[in-house]
Backbone as a ProteinNet text record, in pm:
[ID]
protein_1_A
[PRIMARY]
MSEKCYTPPLFFRNGHIQTIFPVIFRKVDICYKRERITTFDNDFLDLDWSTKGSNRLAIISHGLEGSTDRAYVKGMVKAVNDNGWDGLAWNYRSCSGEPNRQLRSYHNGVTDDLSWVINHARHRYPYKEIALIGFSLGGNLTLLYLGRERPDPIVKSAVVFSVPCDLKKSARVLAKPSNKLYMKRFLVMLNQKIKAKMKLMPGLIDDNGYEKIRDFKAFDDRYTAPIHGFKNAVDYWEKCSSKPFIPNITVPTLIINAANDPFLPKACYPVKEVESNKQVRLCIPESGGHVGFISFNKQNLYWSEKQAVKFLNYNSFLN
[TERTIARY]
223.1	246.8	363.2	445.3	560.4	556.5	591.8	600.2	744.4	824.3	965.1	978.2	1084.9	1104.6	1159.1	1076.8	1121.4	1091	1194.7	1178.8	1210.6	1110.8	1136.5	1215.4	1285.9	1356.8	1258.2	1308.6	1226.5	1164.4	1038.2	959.6	917.9	943.6	905.8	809.8	732.4	640.4	509.8	474.5	349.4	353.4	245.5	242.1	254.7	196.1	205.8	347.7	412	550.8	641.4	620.8	699.5	680.6	559.8	527.9	587.3	577	611.8	760.7	824.2	963.2	1058.1	1057.7	1153.7	1131.2	1005.5	974.6	1041.7	1044.1	1096.4	1246.3	1292.8	1427.8	1530.7	1490	1590.7	1658	1790.1	1868.5	1956.3	1953.1	2036.5	2100.4	2231.6	2303.4	2323.4	2267.8	2285.4	2314.8	2414.1	2448.1	2388.2	2275	2206.5	2264.9	2248.3	2268.3	2132.9	2080.1	1944.2	1944	1843.4	1819.9	1672.2	1645.5	1506.9	1476	1368.1	1327.9	1190.7	1168.6	1040.9	949.1	825	729	662	581.7	510.2	411.7	369.7	272.3	334.6	466	540.3	538.9	534.7	554.8	697.6	730.6	864.8	861.1	962.3	985.3	1129.7	1151.3	1286.7	1333.4	1443	1500.3	1627	1641.1	1760.5	1839.4	1960.2	2045.8	2152	2183.4	2299.1	2362.8	2468.5	2522.4	2658.3	2684.3	2810.5	2877.7	2832.5	2889.3	2841.2	2723.6	2669	2589.8	2569.5	2479.8	2342.3	2317.7	2187.4	2132.1	2005.6	1943.9	1818.3	1805.8	1682.8	1612.6	1486.9	1405.9	1309.8	1313.7	1241.8	1130.1	1008.7	889.9	840.7	827.9	792.1	641.3	601.4	461.4	390	264.7	181.6	247.5	258.1	318.3	461.4	526.9	667	754.1	880.4	975.9	1101.2	1198.6	1324.6	1406.1	1362.2	1434.1	1392.2	1289.4	1242.4	1345.1	1353.5	1454.5	1436.1	1310.6	1290.2	1337.2	1330.8	1382.5	1535	1592.9	1738.6	1797.8	1729	1776	1780	1678.5	1675.8	1780.6	1801.3	1906.7	2042.6	2067.6	2192.6	2208.3	2100.4	2105.5	2137.3	2073.7	2100.6	2240.8	2285.7	2422.5	2524.1	2502.3	2594.6	2599.3	2497.9	2491.2	2511.2	2575.6	2617.9	2517.3	2413.8	2313.8	2322.6	2298	2271.9	2131.8	2111.3	1980.2	1923	1796.3	1724.8	1595	1589	1466.9	1401.2	1274.8	1209.5	1098.5	1084.9	980.5	859.2	742.4	620.9	600.7	512.2	480.7	438.5	500.8	475.7	544.8	623.7	682	830.1	889.5	1033.2	1062.7	960.2	980.7	939.7	885.3	843.2	713.9	614.7	489	512.6	442.2	455.3	375.5	395.5	340.4	194.5	152.8	17.6	-78.2	-208.3	-308	-303.7	-284	-274.1	-152.9	-161	-51.3	-12.7	-22.2	7.2	-102.5	-112.3	-207	-165.4	-245.6	-210.8	-196.7	-243.8	-243.8	-162.9	-65.8	9.7	118.7	76.6	171.3	237.6	173.8	235.7	364.6	366.3	488.5	597	559.7	658	715.9	631.1	677.8	772.7	744.3	829.5	968.4	973.2	1100.8	1180.9	1114.7	1182.1	1237.4	1156.4	1197.9	1316.9	1315	1427	1555.3	1545.2	1664.1	1723.7	1640.3	1691.6	1751	1703.9	1754.6	1872.1	1885	1995.5	2118.6	2098	2208.6	2212.5	2333.4	2347.6	2317.2	2196.9	2161.3	2114.3	2154.1	2109.3	1982.5	1956.4	1832.6	1791.9	1661.7	1604.2	1513.1	1522.4	1431.3	1349.5	1227.2	1138.8	1116	1119.8	1092.1	991.3	884.3	782.1	733.6	698.9	648.7	508	415.4	279.7	216.2	181.8	127.5	220.5	350.6	447.4	448.3	413	400.5	279.6	167.2	46.9	71.7	137.6	170.8	258.4	355.2	445.5	370.5	286	208.1	113.2	54.8	-37	37	156.4	237.6	270	305.7	345.3	227.7	109.8	-3.6	-104.4	-115.6	-216.1	-157.2	-34	29.8	113.5	183.9	280.6	419.3	470.8	598.4	713.3	805.3	924.3	1000.2	1046.2	1118.7	1245.2	1297.9	1419.1	1390.3	1263.2	1224.8	1222.2	1310.4	1328.7	1272.1	1248.7	1197.7	1142.7	1070.7	1012.8	991.7	1004.8	974.1	891.2	781.7	695.1	660.5	638.9	614.2	488.9	415	303.5	206.4	159.1	82.6	-68.2	-134.1	-280.3	-344	-333.5	-373.3	-524.3	-602.4	-746.3	-769.6	-774.9	-777	-904.6	-1014.4	-1142.4	-1143.7	-1102.2	-1105.4	-993.2	-882.1	-774.8	-817.7	-889.2	-938.1	-1033.5	-1113.2	-1205.8	-1129.6	-1023	-942.6	-876.1	-824.4	-758.2	-856.2	-983.5	-1085.2	-1130.2	-1082.6	-1121.8	-1056.9	-1120.3	-1064.7	-922.6	-889.7	-756.1	-646.6	-684.4	-587.4	-605	-672.8	-704.8	-580.3	-475.8	-354.4	-287.8	-284.6	-227.6	-309.6	-441.9	-530.9	-516.3	-510.7	-497.5	-366.6	-259.4	-128.2	-129.7	-187.3	-195.7	-275	-388.1	-473.8	-408.1	-333.1	-260.5	-155.7	-81.7	21.9	-38.6	-148.4	-214.6	-270.4	-318.6	-370.5	-260.4	-141.2	-28.1	-0.7	-14.4	4.5	-104.2	-225.4	-337.1	-318.1	-275	-251.1	-142.8	-41.1	64.1	8.6	-79.1	-141	-234.2	-300.4	-390.5	-315.6	-191.7	-111.4	-69.4	-43	-0.4	-117	-231.9	-347.4	-473.7	-477.6	-596	-721.6	-826.5	-952.4	-972.1	-863.4	-874.2	-888.8	-845	-851.1	-860.7	-930.6	-941.1	-954.6	-943.1	-958	-1066.8	-1164.7	-1277.2	-1348.8	-1364.4	-1431.2	-1347.4	-1215.8	-1128.4	-1134	-1159.8	-1162.2	-1271.1	-1366	-1473.2	-1429.9	-1318.3	-1267.8	-1203.3	-1248.7	-1199.4	-1136.5	-1154.3	-1103.3	-1072.2	-1017	-980.2	-1101.5	-1214	-1335.7	-1370.1	-1372.5	-1405.2	-1296.2	-1170.8	-1060.6	-1059	-1068.9	-1061.8	-1184.3	-1300.6	-1419.8	-1400.7	-1339.7	-1325.9	-1206.6	-1095.4	-972.9	-921.9	-881.8	-813.9	-896.2	-1021.5	-1104.5	-1128.9	-1185.5	-1214.1	-1090.1	-982.4	-860.6	-796.9	-811.9	-743.1	-836.2	-958.1	-1045.8	-1129	-1149.6	-1234.6	-1370.7	-1472	-1607.1	-1616.2	-1556.2	-1559.9	-1453.7	-1450.1	-1348	-1356.4	-1477.2	-1493.1	-1444.9	-1476.5	-1429.9	-1277.7	-1217.2	-1070.9	-1014.1	-1068.9	-1017.7	-1028.8	-1142.4	-1164.4	-1071.6	-1046.4	-963.2	-814.1	-777.5	-634.8	-588.7	-674	-631.8	-555.4	-440	-355.7	-398.6	-476.1	-510.5	-564.8	-661	-714.4	-613.4	-503.7	-406.3	-286.2	-279.2	-167.1	-155.5	-265.8	-252.8	-188.9	-183.4	-128	22.1	82.4	223.9	311.4	409	491	638	677.3	815.8	818.1	926.7	934.7	910	813.3	770.7	748.4	796.4	778.5	695.6	585.9	500.2	518.2	554.3	570.8	476.1	373.7	277.1	273.1	307.3	307.1	164.4	147.7	14.7	-38.6	50.3	5.6	15.1	8.8	10.2	-119.8	-114.3	-237.6	-314.4	-253	-318.7	-391.1	-364.2	-411.1	-520.1	-634.6	-738	-705.6	-784.3	-762.9	-758.1	-835.8	-842.7	-710.5	-619	-490.4	-381.4	-423	-330.7	-377.5	-327.9	-384.6	-343.7	-386.7	-347.2	-394.8	-521.9	-576.9	-512.5	-490.9	-431.2	-288.8	-215.4	-78.1	-74.8	-167.8	-172.9	-193.3	-254.3	-281.2	-166.6	-59.3	51.4	183.7	254.5	380.1	492.3	474.1	577.6	575.4	467.8	451.1	452.7	526.8	530.9	476.4	404.3	348.7	409.2	466.7	526.5	448	401.7	322.8	388.2	488.3	547	444.5	454.8	361	373.2	493.5	517.8	584.4	591.5	655.2	588.8	459.6	390	376.8	360.8	350.2	483.2	551.3	684.4	777.2	772.3	856.5	968	948	1045.2	1180.1	1173.8	1291.3	1395.1	1519.8	1633.1	1741.6	1817.6	1930.6	2058.4	2149.3	2274.8	2376.4	2501.9	2609.8	2590.7	2525.9	2506.6	2393.4	2314.1	2196.2	2101.2	2084	1991.9	1873.9	1755.6	1635.7	1612.7	1532.2	1501.3	1444.5	1359.2	1296.2	1400.5	1501.6	1605.1	1689.3	1717.1	1792.5	1712.8	1581.9	1497.8	1490.9	1483	1472.9	1596.6	1715.2	1836.3	1860.3	1821.2	1831.3	1747.4	1625.6	1534.6	1584.9	1629.2	1679.4	1804.6	1897.1	2021.3	1996.5	1905.7	1874	1818.2	1723.9	1662.4	1755.2	1845.7	1945.6	2040.7	2075.9	2162.2	2095.9	1965	1892.3	1883.8	1883.6	1876.4	2011.9
4266.1	4120.7	4091.7	3999.5	3960.8	3811	3770.1	3627.8	3596.1	3565.6	3536.2	3410	3405.2	3292.2	3172.7	3073.2	2946.5	2837.5	2771.3	2660.6	2530.9	2447.6	2322.4	2225.2	2132.5	2029.6	1947.4	1889.6	1804	1692.2	1665.9	1564.2	1607.1	1734.4	1781.8	1900.9	1909.9	2022.1	2002	1879	1848.4	1893.9	1955.3	2007.9	1902	1786.4	1678.5	1622.4	1608.7	1560.8	1660.6	1789.9	1894.1	1889.1	1856.8	1853.2	1731.5	1615.4	1488.9	1455.3	1483.8	1442.7	1489.8	1617.8	1660.6	1593.8	1563.1	1499.1	1362.5	1291.4	1154.4	1148.1	1230.8	1209.9	1315.7	1435	1538.1	1520	1533.7	1525.7	1650	1713.1	1830.2	1811.9	1828.7	1810.8	1945.3	1957.4	2075.6	2028.9	2090.2	2056.8	2163.1	2130.1	2224.3	2221.8	2332.8	2337.9	2370	2277.3	2293.9	2373.5	2458.8	2536.6	2523.5	2490.6	2483.4	2607.5	2675.8	2793.5	2769.5	2831.9	2821.3	2933.2	2900.1	2998.7	3071.3	3170.7	3251.9	3170.3	3052.6	2969.7	2839	2843.4	2729.1	2607.5	2630.6	2525.2	2540.8	2472.5	2487.4	2489.2	2553.3	2553.7	2513	2425	2382.8	2458.5	2531.2	2612	2544.6	2537.5	2478	2585.4	2608	2714.5	2659.2	2739	2713.9	2849.6	2879.7	3015.3	3024.5	3144	3173.9	3297.6	3340.6	3460	3587.8	3584.3	3700.3	3789	3914.4	4002.4	4010.4	3920.4	3910.9	3769.8	3763.3	3634.7	3612.7	3492.8	3451.7	3348.3	3376	3284.4	3211.6	3079.3	2997.1	2918.9	2932.6	2867.4	2759.8	2637.7	2523.6	2512.2	2410.4	2390.3	2294.7	2264	2175.4	2038.9	1995.2	1867.3	1852.4	1965.8	1965	1979.9	2007.7	2030	2089.6	2118.1	2171.9	2067.2	1943.2	1834.3	1817.3	1887	1873.1	1930.7	1870.3	1911.2	2055.8	2101.2	2239.5	2340	2302.1	2389	2387.6	2268.7	2257.9	2324.1	2309.6	2373.7	2524.3	2580.8	2725.6	2769.4	2690.6	2722	2723	2624.3	2619	2741.6	2781.1	2895.8	3025.1	3047.1	3171.5	3168.7	3052.8	3041.3	3071.2	3017.1	3038	3183.4	3259.6	3400.5	3496.1	3447.2	3536.5	3563.4	3480.9	3496.9	3381.1	3409.8	3302.5	3249	3122.3	3061.9	3008.2	3036.1	2981.3	2918.3	2787.1	2714.8	2669	2704.2	2669.6	2568	2480.6	2378.9	2429.5	2418.1	2453.4	2355.7	2390.7	2302.4	2165	2063.1	1921.7	1875.3	1960.6	1924.9	1887.9	1885	1856.9	1713.7	1628.6	1489.3	1456.1	1554	1535.6	1613	1552.1	1624	1747	1855	1974	1957	2047.7	2031.3	2073.4	2166.1	2220.4	2148.2	2163.8	2106.4	2174.2	2305.8	2377.6	2329.3	2342.2	2298.5	2414.3	2394.7	2500.7	2502.7	2614.8	2626	2744.1	2778.2	2882.2	3021.9	3040.8	3175.3	3193.2	3106.5	3116.7	3223.6	3346.3	3457.1	3485.2	3444.6	3466.5	3386.5	3265.6	3185.3	3240.4	3283	3343.2	3469.6	3551	3672.4	3639.3	3532	3488.8	3448.9	3379.6	3338.3	3459.9	3552.1	3673.8	3752.3	3768.6	3843.3	3776.6	3645.1	3571.5	3593.6	3582.5	3596.4	3736.3	3836.5	3973.5	4017.6	3963.9	4006.7	3922.5	3803.5	3718.8	3732.2	3769.5	3774.4	3911.7	3960.5	4097.3	4111.9	4077.8	4091.5	4233.5	4281.8	4414.5	4408.1	4291.3	4275	4128.7	4108.9	3975.3	3970.4	3861.7	3836.1	3712.1	3707.6	3594	3517.8	3385.6	3299	3194.2	3176.3	3081	2995.6	2872.9	2778.1	2733.2	2743.2	2692.4	2749.9	2667.1	2718.7	2823.6	2798.9	2894.8	3025.1	3018.1	3139.1	3219.9	3151.3	3220	3283.6	3208.9	3259.2	3383.9	3381.9	3495.6	3618.9	3602.9	3715.9	3769.6	3680.4	3721.2	3801.9	3757	3830.8	3971	3980.3	4108.5	4203.2	4148.6	4233.9	4255.7	4161.1	4172.1	4221.9	4182.5	4221.2	4347.5	4384.3	4493.1	4429.6	4408	4336.2	4412.4	4337.7	4395.3	4475.3	4596.1	4679.2	4614.7	4514.3	4449.1	4362.7	4328.1	4249.5	4342.3	4316.2	4407.3	4355.3	4224.6	4169.8	4030.3	3979.1	3844.8	3784.3	3653.1	3576.5	3456	3432.3	3318.7	3240.7	3111.4	3022.1	2937.5	2915	2819	2847.4	2970.7	3018.3	3000.7	2924.2	2912	3030	3148.2	3270.3	3282.7	3202.4	3189.8	3047	3029.1	2895	2818.9	2887.8	2821.8	2758.2	2834.1	2782.1	2682	2699.5	2601.1	2467.3	2471.3	2348.1	2274	2348.9	2286.8	2216.1	2277.3	2216.5	2088.1	2092.3	1973.3	1859.5	1892	1788.9	1720.4	1768.7	1709.6	1572.1	1484.5	1350.4	1352.1	1453.5	1459.7	1479.2	1526.8	1548.8	1451.5	1341.5	1245	1191.4	1162.6	1107.2	1206.6	1334.7	1436.6	1447.3	1453.1	1469.8	1353.4	1233.7	1115.1	1119	1159.2	1165	1266.5	1384.4	1484.6	1431.8	1369.6	1322	1210.8	1124.4	1019.1	1080.5	1177.3	1241.4	1318	1387.1	1461.4	1367.3	1251.9	1154.4	1102.4	1088.6	1046.2	1148.2	1275.8	1381.1	1373.8	1348.1	1338.7	1220.8	1107.7	989.8	1017.6	1092.4	1128.2	1217.5	1311	1398.9	1320.6	1220.1	1138.1	1072.3	1031.5	968.1	1069.6	1191.9	1295.9	1356.4	1365.8	1435	1350.8	1237.3	1151.3	1222.5	1210.3	1273.6	1410.4	1474.9	1607.8	1602.2	1493.5	1480.3	1331.6	1299.8	1160.2	1154.4	1034.2	1017	914.9	904.3	814.8	856.1	763.5	794.6	874.4	880.7	961	914.2	786	732	794.9	862.5	928.7	1064.6	1116	1244.7	1225.6	1302.6	1288.1	1416.3	1527.9	1654.6	1750.3	1867.4	1964.9	2027.5	2033.1	2086.6	2004.7	1875	1788.4	1793	1793.7	1796.2	1927.2	2038.5	2168	2194	2144.2	2155.8	2081.4	1965.2	1881	1918.5	1956.2	1977.6	2121.8	2169.3	2298.8	2411.7	2421.9	2533.8	2534.4	2429	2435.2	2443.8	2378.8	2381	2519.1	2593.1	2721.4	2841.8	2821.5	2934.5	2986.8	2907.8	2948.2	2879.2	2939.6	2883.7	2751.8	2748.3	2630	2645.5	2553.1	2557.4	2685.2	2724.3	2844	2968	2978.2	3091.2	3093.9	2978.8	2967.6	3010.1	2958.6	2991.8	3141	3199.2	3341	3430.7	3395.1	3479.1	3460.1	3346.8	3317.8	3317.4	3353.6	3369.4	3500.2	3495.7	3615.6	3710.1	3663.2	3742.6	3881.7	3896.1	4030	4125.4	4072.2	4155.4	4193	4140.1	4171.2	4321	4394	4538.5	4614.9	4555.5	4624.3	4603.6	4516.4	4483.4	4603.3	4631.9	4752.2	4723.1	4596.4	4563.3	4494.1	4506.1	4440.2	4290.1	4242	4102.5	4044.2	3922.9	3852.4	3726.8	3714.2	3595.8	3517.6	3390.6	3305.8	3186.7	3185.9	3075.9	3025.1	2900	2842.8	2828.1	2851	2840.8	2698.3	2599.1	2459	2394.5	2476.2	2423.5	2348.2	2217.5	2140	2174.9	2250.2	2285.8	2419.7	2499.2	2637.3	2665.1	2717.8	2763.9	2904.9	2954.8	3088.2	3195.2	3177.6	3277	3293.5	3199.2	3206.5	3275.2	3343.7	3427	3570.8	3640.4	3768.5	3887.9	3884.7	3988.5	4126.3	4140.4	4271.4	4323.9	4236.9	4279	4329.1	4264.5	4305.8	4436.2	4453.2	4575.6	4699.5	4682.1	4796	4823.4	4745.2	4759.6	4750.5	4861	4865.3	4787.9	4752.7	4678.8	4529.3	4481.9	4338.3	4305.4	4202	4153.5	4011.8	3983.4	3849.6	3788.7	3672.6	3600.6	3471.5	3448.8	3329.6	3254.8	3172.3	3090.8	2989.9	2952.4	2855.5	2720.1	2685.4	2555.3	2573.7	2465.6	2470.5	2382	2349.7	2265	2330.6	2248.8	2299.5	2277.6	2388.3	2385.5	2295.1	2313.6	2235.8	2320.8	2370.6	2457.4	2387.5	2266.9	2180.8	2237.4	2227.5	2257.1	2153.1	2122.4	2031.2	2106.7	2119.1	2190.5	2144.1	2184.4	2141.5	2192.9	2308	2367	2300.6	2216.7	2154.8	2260.8	2368.3	2474.8	2476.6	2486.5	2496	2640.5	2656.6	2789.9	2879.5	2824.9	2903.2	2959.5	2882.2	2925.8	3038.3	3027.4	3134.1	3264	3253.8	3373.5	3437	3354.7	3407.1	3487.1	3430.7	3500.8	3625.5	3622.9	3743.5	3855.6	3822.5	3923	3973.3	3882.6	3922.5	4007.6	3968.3	4043.5	4181.8	4189.2	4319	4414.8	4368.4	4455.6	4482.9	4389.8	4414	4524.4	4525	4630.2	4767	4771.4	4898.2	4947.5	4851.6	4889.8	4934.9
-854.7	-859.1	-952.5	-912.3	-992.6	-1018	-1138.2	-1170.2	-1207.9	-1106.7	-1129.8	-1213.5	-1291.6	-1381.8	-1305.2	-1287.9	-1230.7	-1331.5	-1376.9	-1471.1	-1398.9	-1373.9	-1302.7	-1388.2	-1327.9	-1404.8	-1487.9	-1593.7	-1678.8	-1595.1	-1619.9	-1548.3	-1407.4	-1372.5	-1239.3	-1246.2	-1350.2	-1365.3	-1289.1	-1263.7	-1195.1	-1048.9	-1003.3	-867.5	-760.1	-781.6	-683.1	-676.3	-791.1	-792.2	-721	-749.1	-682.3	-530.8	-489.2	-346.3	-277	-340.6	-275.6	-283.9	-397.6	-419.1	-308.4	-270.2	-167.4	-32.5	-0.7	127.3	136.4	25.8	25.5	-2.3	-95.1	-147.2	-108.4	-70.1	-45.2	90.8	90.5	212.9	224.3	339.6	366.3	503.3	509.9	636.3	705.7	823.7	907.3	1049.2	1110.9	1248.9	1340.8	1400.3	1488.2	1630	1698.6	1842.7	1904.6	1983.1	2036.6	2166.7	2176.2	2297.5	2333.9	2456.9	2504	2587.5	2552.5	2628.3	2690.8	2805.3	2875	2828.4	2801.1	2752.5	2869.2	2834.1	2932.5	3015.9	2965.6	3037.8	3087.7	3110.5	3165.3	3073.3	2944.7	2846.3	2794.2	2686.9	2632.3	2480	2423.3	2279	2255.4	2159.5	2124.5	2000.7	2017.8	1910.8	1859.8	1729.6	1669.1	1595.6	1642.6	1591.9	1497.3	1395.1	1309.9	1285.1	1357.6	1358.9	1290.9	1240.7	1173.5	1232.8	1350.2	1410.8	1346.4	1285.2	1215.7	1312.1	1271.5	1347.5	1281.5	1185.5	1119.4	1141.2	1173.7	1205.7	1122.2	1065.9	998.1	1085.1	1121.2	1200.7	1107.8	1110.5	1012.9	1081.2	1026.6	1081.6	985.7	1033.4	948.9	926.9	853.4	819.3	913.1	879.7	960	977	1101.8	1137.5	1085.1	1066.8	1029.7	1153.6	1130.3	1238.3	1176.4	1259.9	1209.5	1134.9	1141	1074.1	928.5	885.4	747.4	650.1	533	434.8	391.4	378.8	334.7	439.7	567.2	672.9	671.6	666.3	663.8	539.7	425.9	304.3	318.4	382.8	402.7	504.1	608.2	704.7	635.4	551	475.9	387.2	322.3	231.5	305.8	419.4	492.3	551.8	600.1	650.7	541.8	423.6	311.9	267.8	306.5	266.5	383.7	488.9	595.5	705.4	715.7	820.7	920.1	1045.6	1140.1	1113.6	1142.8	1123.2	1253.3	1276.8	1391.7	1342.2	1345.7	1309.9	1439.7	1456.3	1582.8	1561.5	1661	1659.8	1736.4	1677.1	1749.1	1865.6	1954.5	2067	2014.6	2066.6	2034.1	1906.7	1842.4	1712.6	1717.5	1835.5	1843.8	1885.3	1883.7	1920	2061.4	2132.4	2271.7	2294.4	2357.7	2383.5	2470.6	2440.4	2524.1	2653.3	2747.7	2882.7	2894	2811.2	2821.7	2727.5	2754.4	2665.2	2529	2529.6	2402.8	2325.5	2194.4	2109	2017.2	1887.7	1791.8	1687.8	1616.1	1505.9	1419.5	1322.1	1225.4	1284.8	1407.3	1463.7	1589.7	1616.2	1741.8	1732.8	1709.5	1700.5	1834.4	1944.3	2074.9	2088.7	2036.2	2043	1951	1831.8	1740.9	1802.9	1861.1	1927.7	2042.3	2114.2	2225.6	2176.1	2063.5	2005.1	1958.9	1891.9	1845.6	1963.6	2066	2184.5	2252.7	2259.3	2319.1	2239.7	2108.7	2023.9	2032.1	2030.9	2027.2	2160.2	2270.5	2400.1	2449.4	2395.4	2440.8	2351.9	2227.6	2133	2065.5	2028.7	1977.8	1828.2	1787	1645.9	1616.1	1498.8	1458.4	1374.8	1315.2	1239.6	1235.1	1224.4	1214.2	1092.5	1017.8	906.3	939.7	889.7	913.2	783.6	791.9	677	722.2	644	684	569	601	501.3	538.1	443.4	460.3	586.9	685.1	810.6	870.7	863.8	914.9	837.6	709.5	630	671.2	692.9	739.7	875.9	963.5	1096.4	1088	998	980.4	931.7	830.2	779.3	885	962.6	1068.6	1174.8	1209.9	1306.8	1255.2	1128.3	1070.8	1051.3	1018.7	984.9	1094.5	1187.3	1293.9	1425.4	1452.1	1577.8	1557.2	1661.1	1650.9	1644	1525.4	1513.2	1577.7	1630.8	1691.8	1586.2	1618.7	1520.6	1465.8	1534.6	1484.8	1363	1339.6	1221.7	1100.7	1004.6	891.8	759.8	747.6	621.5	645.8	544.6	557.2	419.3	412.3	291	332.9	261.2	294.6	168.2	185.7	72.5	95.7	-13.8	-13.2	100.3	106.6	222	203.4	290.6	287	359.3	301.1	371.4	389.5	318.3	342	390.6	520.6	579.1	547.3	543.2	516.4	378.3	279.1	142.7	117.3	184.6	172.6	232.7	343.9	406.2	313.4	239.5	144.1	32.5	-14.9	-121.3	-71.6	48.7	103	129.9	141.5	164.4	35.5	-79.2	-206.8	-225.6	-303.5	-327.8	-383.3	-463.8	-523.5	-418.8	-300.9	-193.4	-77.1	-103.6	1.9	72.3	-3.2	56.9	151.5	111.9	200.1	328.5	310.8	425	522.2	467.6	552.5	630.2	564.1	630.2	744.8	719.7	825.7	945.5	918.3	1026.8	1108.1	1041.9	1114	1206.7	1156	1236.9	1354.3	1329.9	1436.8	1543.1	1499.6	1595.6	1687.2	1633.3	1716.3	1826.7	1793.7	1894.2	2001.5	1958.3	2053	2147.5	2094	2178.1	2282.2	2244.1	2339.3	2449.9	2413.1	2512.8	2605.2	2551.5	2633.5	2748.4	2725	2829.4	2935.5	2892.5	2985.5	3061.8	2995.5	3051.9	3039.2	3103.2	3091.8	3139.6	3059.8	3094.3	3032.9	2990.8	2930.5	2779.1	2719.5	2574.3	2539.6	2433.5	2390.8	2239.3	2185.7	2041.4	2009.2	2095.3	2068.9	1940.6	1848.7	1723.3	1625.9	1650.7	1563.7	1418.8	1397.5	1261.4	1175.2	1237.9	1162.9	1107.7	1158.4	1110.8	974.2	877.5	740.9	685.2	754.7	701.9	816.6	781	882.8	950.4	880.8	943.6	1067.6	1053.4	1166.7	1273.7	1230.9	1327.8	1405.5	1334.4	1401.7	1488.9	1447.3	1531.9	1664	1657.5	1777.3	1864.4	1802	1878.7	1875.9	1759.4	1751.8	1811.7	1771.6	1816.7	1967.9	2025.3	2169.1	2257.4	2217.3	2298.5	2299.1	2189	2176.9	2183.9	2230.9	2259.8	2145.3	2041.5	1930.1	1940.7	1880	1886.1	1810.8	1694.2	1608.7	1500.7	1406.5	1301.8	1219.7	1182	1099.1	1173.1	1300.6	1381.6	1386.2	1404.4	1403.2	1269.2	1161.2	1028.5	1000.2	1033.9	1004.1	1085	1209.8	1295.5	1270.9	1212.8	1195.3	1050.3	957.2	817.7	804.7	741.9	731.9	620.4	526.4	408.1	440.6	532.6	560.7	622.4	675.1	744.7	658.1	537.2	448.4	419.7	400.2	377	492.2	611.1	728	745.6	666.7	685.1	650	735.7	719	689.9	681.2	647	511.3	435.7	304.7	316	240.2	250.4	111.9	91	-35.5	-11.3	-86	-79.9	-209.3	-199.4	-317.4	-307.1	-390.8	-398.8	-541.9	-562.5	-697.2	-749.4	-878.5	-939.1	-937	-933.6	-933.8	-795.4	-691.5	-554.8	-528.8	-500.3	-482.1	-355.5	-264.3	-138.6	-145	-247.4	-246.7	-349.5	-306.3	-398.8	-447.5	-537.8	-594.7	-486.3	-381	-273.6	-199.4	-214.9	-145.2	-227.1	-332.3	-410	-391.4	-288.3	-244.2	-330.5	-455.2	-550.8	-506.2	-472.6	-434.6	-307	-212.4	-85.7	-106	-194.1	-221.2	-300.3	-391.6	-471.2	-384.8	-268.6	-180.4	-83.8	-92.3	1.5	-72.9	-82	-155.8	-87	36.6	108.7	77.8	17.4	-4.2	-152.6	-188.3	-326.4	-331.6	-438.5	-458.8	-583.9	-569.4	-681.1	-702.6	-827.1	-858.4	-974.3	-946.6	-1053.7	-1104.4	-1230	-1285.8	-1218	-1175.3	-1113.5	-977.7	-903	-771.6	-669.1	-691.5	-596.5	-460.7	-356.9	-220	-149.2	-120.9	-59.5	-140.3	-272.5	-361.6	-419.7	-543.5	-610.9	-626.8	-678.4	-689.5	-786.1	-747.8	-835.9	-809.9	-913.7	-897.8	-931.3	-834.3	-854.5	-750.5	-770.5	-681.7	-539	-526.4	-394.1	-315.4	-383.9	-321.9	-266.5	-342.4	-304.3	-400	-346.2	-428.1	-470.3	-574.4	-626.7	-517.7	-434.2	-327.3	-231.5	-202	-108.9	-168.7	-297.2	-363.8	-366.8	-392.5	-394	-255.8	-153.6	-17.2	21.2	-3.1	38.9	-45.9	-172.3	-254.4	-195.4	-157.5	-101.8	32.8	117.4	248.7	237.6	151.5	137.3	78.4	-17.3	-78	26.1	104.9	204.6	321.4	351.3	454.1	410.7	282	227.3	240.4	215.7	225.8	369.4	463.4	604.8	658.4
[MASK]
+++++++++++++++++++++++++++++++++++++++++++++++++++++++++++++++++++++++++++++++++++++++++++++++++++++++++++++++++++++++++++++++++++++++++++++++++++++++++++++++++++++++++++++++++++++++++++++++++++++++++++++++++++++++++++++++++++++++++++++++++++++++++++++++++++++++++++++++++++++++++++++++++++++++++++++++++++++++++++++++

């Protein structure tokens, strides 16, 4: 385990401030080129590219109810571009501003979609190596892909941030009164997605009594689990938590979870799992919040972005 030195700006040590400030105030300009690809089940994924003519590609996976338009995604795309990598930020099903075609959507375990994106990138473009970067849900998805599936050999390294690698215990933390505002925001956004699906697929899904849902247990029991083939929320959480699969990861991987992340319980700091795998490093800064790690500088790069490109460049050099 490593505890890299991250010193937050004055007045930004609080985990909630670190979490909320970038969402409201950070602006990053990236000019994407969008590509829509058809999935194996006749759905679609929208990919946003920012290329520099490199033979190295970083694929970036966003968090719950995020998109490629989020500042933390754009900030990472800028960082990899500035360091000689092409950037590909992909939107999960229903996250690009348009409802997807199928009833299924996305969740913490959609490794099939991530694999589809990787396969598309490697066969259409002449990249010699691919790195994966994931935030929150996207971080869990990335670790799950690396540890549970058979990752494509072109994937050479990965960096993930603010990872709820134990979904059951993370859901319990988010259900606490101290996280009520976050929980409410997620549920409102998810309800908007459900309403859009209701118009496309009347009779297959509804939101009757949705106001009674107060946490992810109720939401996942009603929607995520049955729609995606799980018995219930607990079955979904247990099968899609990346923590048990971390010992199986075979490519250099860096996990960065801040100690004051309001979304993460103690179980989401996988010290024992990392100790059993020399390929994986765990960094636990004292501060950083959830997908925060704020820095103020002329480059408009956050500490997390600098750490990511350092790790990717180092391992690219070794390859």
